[in-house]
Amino acid sequence: MASRAVIARRIFGRGGLGVAGARAMSTGWWGGVEPAAKDPILGVTEAFLADPSPNKVNVGVGAYRDDDGKPVVLECVREAERRISGNLTMEYLPMGGSIRMIEETLKLAYGENSELIKDKRIAAVQALSGTGACRLFADFQKRFLPDSQIYIPVPTWSNHHNIWRDAHVPQRTFHYYHPESKGLDFAGLMDDVKNAPNGSFFLLHACAHNPTGVDPSEEQWREISYQFKVKNHFAFFDMAYQGFASGDPERDAKAIRIFLEDGHLIGCAQSYAKNMGLYGQRVGCLSVLCEDEMQAVAVKSQLQQIARPMYSNPPVHGALIVSIILNDPDLKNLWLREVKGMADRIIGMRTALRENLESLGSSLSWEHITNQIGMFCYSGLTAEQVDRLTNEFHIYMTRNGRISMAGVTTGNVSYLANAIHEVTKSS
Amino acid sequence: MASTIPDEMLGPVPTSGSNGVSVFADVVQAPEDPILGVTVAFNKDPCPMKVNLGVGAYRTEEGKPLVLNVVRRAEQMLVNDSSRVKEYLPITGLADFNKMSAKLIFGNDSPAIQEKRVTTVQCLSGTGSLRVGAEFLARHYQQRTIYIPQPTWGNHPKVFALSGLFVKTYRYYDPATRGLNFQGLVEDLSSAPSGAVVLLHACAHNPTGVDPTVEQWEQIRQLMRSKALLPFFDSAYQGFASGNLDADAQPVRLFAADGGELLAAQSYAKNMGLYGERVGALSIVCKTADVAAKVESQLKLVIRPMYSSPPIHGASIVATILKDSEMYNEWTIELKAMADRIISMRHQLFEALRERGTPGDWTHIVKQIGMFTFTGLNTEQVAFMTKEYHIYMTSDGRISMAGLSSKTVPLLADAIHAAVTHAN
């Protein structure tokens, strides 16, 4: 093999490279590539990890922690993995993913005995967790309804905007969070629903809204569903926290069930990242409810056409875990108990954080901490206050004031309360 | 980020929901994927003597899928390690996996790696690596045309088109010789616009099994560098082609050694048998370390809205194996055994056709390399073989040698013989 110098001479000696080539040789092709901004959520954990302080607290990214602040692998998951290892092959799944996993997943969203499932009206494919499910739907929406747009709540998980943007679907927003009450801006939401053109697409968080933790009540969901009927809107549910919100998966699916009762043909993204603790396995499901079986077959085939040039077929390991757990009554029951355990711990931490703040004599209202539900609390802290928490107290959260309650423990809740009180007591 | 498109431009869309009419009512059923559809058809066939030579997944002599011993060991280690958790990987994936994947393809002593000019991100097997690379190019590269060989893997055109690149072809396969159309290749790349992207199969070209010689690769490299054509390697068979990991990486290393830039998509689907775990990596070799860091940050912006972060399981298995020299050695032995079995099937098939006096020159069966043989059979002959002999393959005449065994070689030889001598 000739030395690099010799090779370089050979290249230059062959009559030059032309302008483009010469430019390439000096700065390369990517000299003009700008460094991208850090992801606002994932960047928080990076910063946390880099902090040497022994008091540091990570209430940034939404991954569950136990009361010792440690990540958790559910017992049902460990057992499922023991059964998988050594026994099964690693062959390609079909493009649409694991049928067994999908069947059980649809029951969670649509109901154990759903007629819709029996009538095979649901087009469903395994997706790369919630992100992948949303992205498949966004690409599908763009391909088959190129003039449609998506209404996204304010605020929402920041990656929702990236997903529909990369799918080239234009975005609009609708009112959701009410900063004064730190609750739902129901009037604003209903106005936006009514004022949107008929047949608009709406992204709805099925439960445990991210980042606010503010969910409509059952009554409010019924009104929203009714108004959607009047306007013939399309409801796309992102359900990333089923079971995690109240501790009861059936209860957490209530919004979806209301819409189904009212006859809506919905779309739904489901994720097992949080409720089965399968984060890094990337397991989820995208479903689209159709008029009949034939349409469901057609829609599923087209969803597969979108997956094929993206990743060909979805990863098998996480799907096997889900499949084994949900198909085994004992493992499924164990899972339900473990999910409830996680939800209960979080509800307990909400109560503890609020009580701590109140007993510190804070003059502000902290009701919203226990009114809100799910992994996140939208604290109402300003970006400046969040920066103080980070710089002075080594507490890490996203700058919108979102606290991941899963990162709160009996060990750090009073430290956290003290710090929040310190930065807010003058306001 | 609200758009300001006025309502009248958005227009009413067909109604959804309560009156029962779906907004997707006009969606027609998509055709079966031509490659994966072969297995679907195969599975439906009730005949016990059926043979599946469609999708490129390795089979043992007994016709069974194979999980490598070293993979089983790695998996067991992971399961038994109770300290392991299932947290999100970073957007770019498992760091150890990325480092070692780069070394695997570029070589342990690669100057590009030592100079930190390579960014490597974990992706979903080969497909995912190609897609992420192509999306990056469509956003950041000044030339949005990619040249792909004629023929190529059926999924390539869609991957690039959906990423926003314009797809053109360059001549590759010569049906007359069933070998490489080198002159056509050189002509087509010579007339490509400066800076165009060129897809290169690193080894074991899919579907033809026809690879350039070492000398031809050097000529391709010189030609491409002189026209500033950007190489994008698809490496799905490293180790599987010749049985030797370093030999199969030579074309990629040739380009990386000249100091120029390139992209490389790696897959562990075949060479580690990790098919369904979707393990792969995209590497971009840049001019400087600074540029590589910026490029990596932009790759993250492609990945995050696609699937946030890659799956952990398969990458953990690969990292476990590559990190441990004893397991790495075991892997190379098992890999060579798979490659050797395939080479043996080539020779057996060639012999069987010779014995039957099947008309035609069948030496390409033993000259072509890797998992596939481009038989040269036409669509009618293929359909005949499927219908009469229950042999399943893609309609372009591509057969997966990995799907053959000593038992099924005679069946296939009979079928080919009948198809070729069959009067239409």
PDB file of C-alpha atoms in Angstrom, chain A residues 40-137:
ATOM      1  CA  PRO A  40     -33.287  20.893  25.270  1.00  0.00           C
ATOM      2  CA  ILE A  41     -34.359  17.807  27.175  1.00  0.00           C
ATOM      3  CA  LEU A  42     -31.508  15.382  26.643  1.00  0.00           C
ATOM      4  CA  GLY A  43     -28.974  18.165  27.055  1.00  0.00           C
ATOM      5  CA  VAL A  44     -30.079  18.495  30.683  1.00  0.00           C
ATOM      6  CA  THR A  45     -28.934  14.997  31.608  1.00  0.00           C
ATOM      7  CA  GLU A  46     -25.636  15.556  29.825  1.00  0.00           C
ATOM      8  CA  ALA A  47     -25.055  18.641  31.959  1.00  0.00           C
ATOM      9  CA  PHE A  48     -26.139  16.786  35.102  1.00  0.00           C
ATOM     10  CA  LEU A  49     -23.696  13.967  34.466  1.00  0.00           C
ATOM     11  CA  ALA A  50     -20.877  16.435  34.034  1.00  0.00           C
ATOM     12  CA  ASP A  51     -21.575  18.100  37.410  1.00  0.00           C
ATOM     13  CA  PRO A  52     -19.276  16.891  40.218  1.00  0.00           C
ATOM     14  CA  SER A  53     -21.431  18.199  43.100  1.00  0.00           C
ATOM     15  CA  PRO A  54     -22.537  15.471  45.550  1.00  0.00           C
ATOM     16  CA  ASN A  55     -25.863  17.254  46.098  1.00  0.00           C
ATOM     17  CA  LYS A  56     -26.910  17.276  42.491  1.00  0.00           C
ATOM     18  CA  VAL A  57     -30.476  16.312  41.637  1.00  0.00           C
ATOM     19  CA  ASN A  58     -31.718  15.314  38.201  1.00  0.00           C
ATOM     20  CA  VAL A  59     -35.354  16.134  37.659  1.00  0.00           C
ATOM     21  CA  GLY A  60     -34.803  16.578  33.920  1.00  0.00           C
ATOM     22  CA  VAL A  61     -35.500  13.679  31.604  1.00  0.00           C
ATOM     23  CA  GLY A  62     -38.591  11.618  32.107  1.00  0.00           C
ATOM     24  CA  ALA A  63     -37.203   8.244  33.061  1.00  0.00           C
ATOM     25  CA  TYR A  64     -38.473   6.587  36.219  1.00  0.00           C
ATOM     26  CA  ARG A  65     -36.263   6.316  39.299  1.00  0.00           C
ATOM     27  CA  ASP A  66     -36.918   4.388  42.487  1.00  0.00           C
ATOM     28  CA  ASP A  67     -36.766   5.963  45.899  1.00  0.00           C
ATOM     29  CA  ASP A  68     -32.991   5.574  45.895  1.00  0.00           C
ATOM     30  CA  GLY A  69     -32.821   7.508  42.654  1.00  0.00           C
ATOM     31  CA  LYS A  70     -31.885   4.385  40.716  1.00  0.00           C
ATOM     32  CA  PRO A  71     -33.246   3.281  37.364  1.00  0.00           C
ATOM     33  CA  VAL A  72     -35.558   0.294  37.600  1.00  0.00           C
ATOM     34  CA  VAL A  73     -35.925  -2.829  35.542  1.00  0.00           C
ATOM     35  CA  LEU A  74     -39.317  -4.346  36.310  1.00  0.00           C
ATOM     36  CA  GLU A  75     -39.375  -7.887  37.658  1.00  0.00           C
ATOM     37  CA  CYS A  76     -41.773  -8.957  34.932  1.00  0.00           C
ATOM     38  CA  VAL A  77     -39.271  -7.693  32.369  1.00  0.00           C
ATOM     39  CA  ARG A  78     -36.357  -9.569  33.944  1.00  0.00           C
ATOM     40  CA  GLU A  79     -38.412 -12.750  33.914  1.00  0.00           C
ATOM     41  CA  ALA A  80     -39.412 -12.251  30.290  1.00  0.00           C
ATOM     42  CA  GLU A  81     -35.765 -11.733  29.343  1.00  0.00           C
ATOM     43  CA  ARG A  82     -34.734 -14.926  31.109  1.00  0.00           C
ATOM     44  CA  ARG A  83     -37.281 -16.767  28.983  1.00  0.00           C
ATOM     45  CA  ILE A  84     -36.086 -15.160  25.764  1.00  0.00           C
ATOM     46  CA  SER A  85     -32.372 -15.629  26.133  1.00  0.00           C
ATOM     47  CA  GLY A  86     -31.121 -18.889  24.734  1.00  0.00           C
ATOM     48  CA  ASN A  87     -34.484 -19.879  23.322  1.00  0.00           C
ATOM     49  CA  LEU A  88     -35.426 -17.820  20.369  1.00  0.00           C
ATOM     50  CA  THR A  89     -33.863 -16.815  17.094  1.00  0.00           C
ATOM     51  CA  MET A  90     -33.237 -13.262  16.022  1.00  0.00           C
ATOM     52  CA  GLU A  91     -34.886 -13.451  12.621  1.00  0.00           C
ATOM     53  CA  TYR A  92     -36.357 -10.391  10.976  1.00  0.00           C
ATOM     54  CA  LEU A  93     -39.807  -9.418  12.150  1.00  0.00           C
ATOM     55  CA  PRO A  94     -42.278  -8.618   9.390  1.00  0.00           C
ATOM     56  CA  MET A  95     -42.178  -4.947   8.305  1.00  0.00           C
ATOM     57  CA  GLY A  96     -45.232  -4.289  10.444  1.00  0.00           C
ATOM     58  CA  GLY A  97     -43.621  -5.872  13.485  1.00  0.00           C
ATOM     59  CA  SER A  98     -44.680  -8.545  15.949  1.00  0.00           C
ATOM     60  CA  ILE A  99     -48.331  -9.529  15.481  1.00  0.00           C
ATOM     61  CA  ARG A 100     -48.578 -10.950  18.983  1.00  0.00           C
ATOM     62  CA  MET A 101     -47.229  -7.799  20.542  1.00  0.00           C
ATOM     63  CA  ILE A 102     -49.558  -5.638  18.469  1.00  0.00           C
ATOM     64  CA  GLU A 103     -52.648  -7.661  19.411  1.00  0.00           C
ATOM     65  CA  GLU A 104     -52.057  -7.248  23.122  1.00  0.00           C
ATOM     66  CA  THR A 105     -51.096  -3.609  22.702  1.00  0.00           C
ATOM     67  CA  LEU A 106     -54.340  -2.774  20.918  1.00  0.00           C
ATOM     68  CA  LYS A 107     -56.317  -4.331  23.763  1.00  0.00           C
ATOM     69  CA  LEU A 108     -54.673  -1.938  26.187  1.00  0.00           C
ATOM     70  CA  ALA A 109     -55.723   1.097  24.174  1.00  0.00           C
ATOM     71  CA  TYR A 110     -59.023   0.001  22.673  1.00  0.00           C
ATOM     72  CA  GLY A 111     -60.274  -2.360  25.400  1.00  0.00           C
ATOM     73  CA  GLU A 112     -59.793  -6.030  26.200  1.00  0.00           C
ATOM     74  CA  ASN A 113     -62.988  -7.063  24.406  1.00  0.00           C
ATOM     75  CA  SER A 114     -63.135  -4.334  21.839  1.00  0.00           C
ATOM     76  CA  GLU A 115     -65.443  -5.064  18.908  1.00  0.00           C
ATOM     77  CA  LEU A 116     -63.151  -2.904  16.791  1.00  0.00           C
ATOM     78  CA  ILE A 117     -60.333  -5.396  17.319  1.00  0.00           C
ATOM     79  CA  LYS A 118     -62.606  -8.372  16.645  1.00  0.00           C
ATOM     80  CA  ASP A 119     -63.817  -6.718  13.454  1.00  0.00           C
ATOM     81  CA  LYS A 120     -60.180  -6.145  12.403  1.00  0.00           C
ATOM     82  CA  ARG A 121     -60.814  -2.496  11.753  1.00  0.00           C
ATOM     83  CA  ILE A 122     -57.567  -1.281  13.258  1.00  0.00           C
ATOM     84  CA  ALA A 123     -54.494  -0.873  11.061  1.00  0.00           C
ATOM     85  CA  ALA A 124     -51.580  -1.298  13.444  1.00  0.00           C
ATOM     86  CA  VAL A 125     -47.821  -1.589  13.139  1.00  0.00           C
ATOM     87  CA  GLN A 126     -45.038  -1.961  15.691  1.00  0.00           C
ATOM     88  CA  ALA A 127     -43.114   1.303  15.889  1.00  0.00           C
ATOM     89  CA  LEU A 128     -39.922   2.654  17.462  1.00  0.00           C
ATOM     90  CA  SER A 129     -41.551   3.675  20.720  1.00  0.00           C
ATOM     91  CA  GLY A 130     -43.721   6.767  20.848  1.00  0.00           C
ATOM     92  CA  THR A 131     -41.401   8.864  18.688  1.00  0.00           C
ATOM     93  CA  GLY A 132     -41.414   6.301  15.919  1.00  0.00           C
ATOM     94  CA  ALA A 133     -45.180   5.890  16.074  1.00  0.00           C
ATOM     95  CA  CYS A 134     -45.761   9.641  15.789  1.00  0.00           C
ATOM     96  CA  ARG A 135     -43.241   9.896  12.942  1.00  0.00           C
ATOM     97  CA  LEU A 136     -44.840   7.063  10.951  1.00  0.00           C
ATOM     98  CA  PHE A 137     -48.223   8.732  11.347  1.00  0.00           C
TER      99      PHE A 137
END
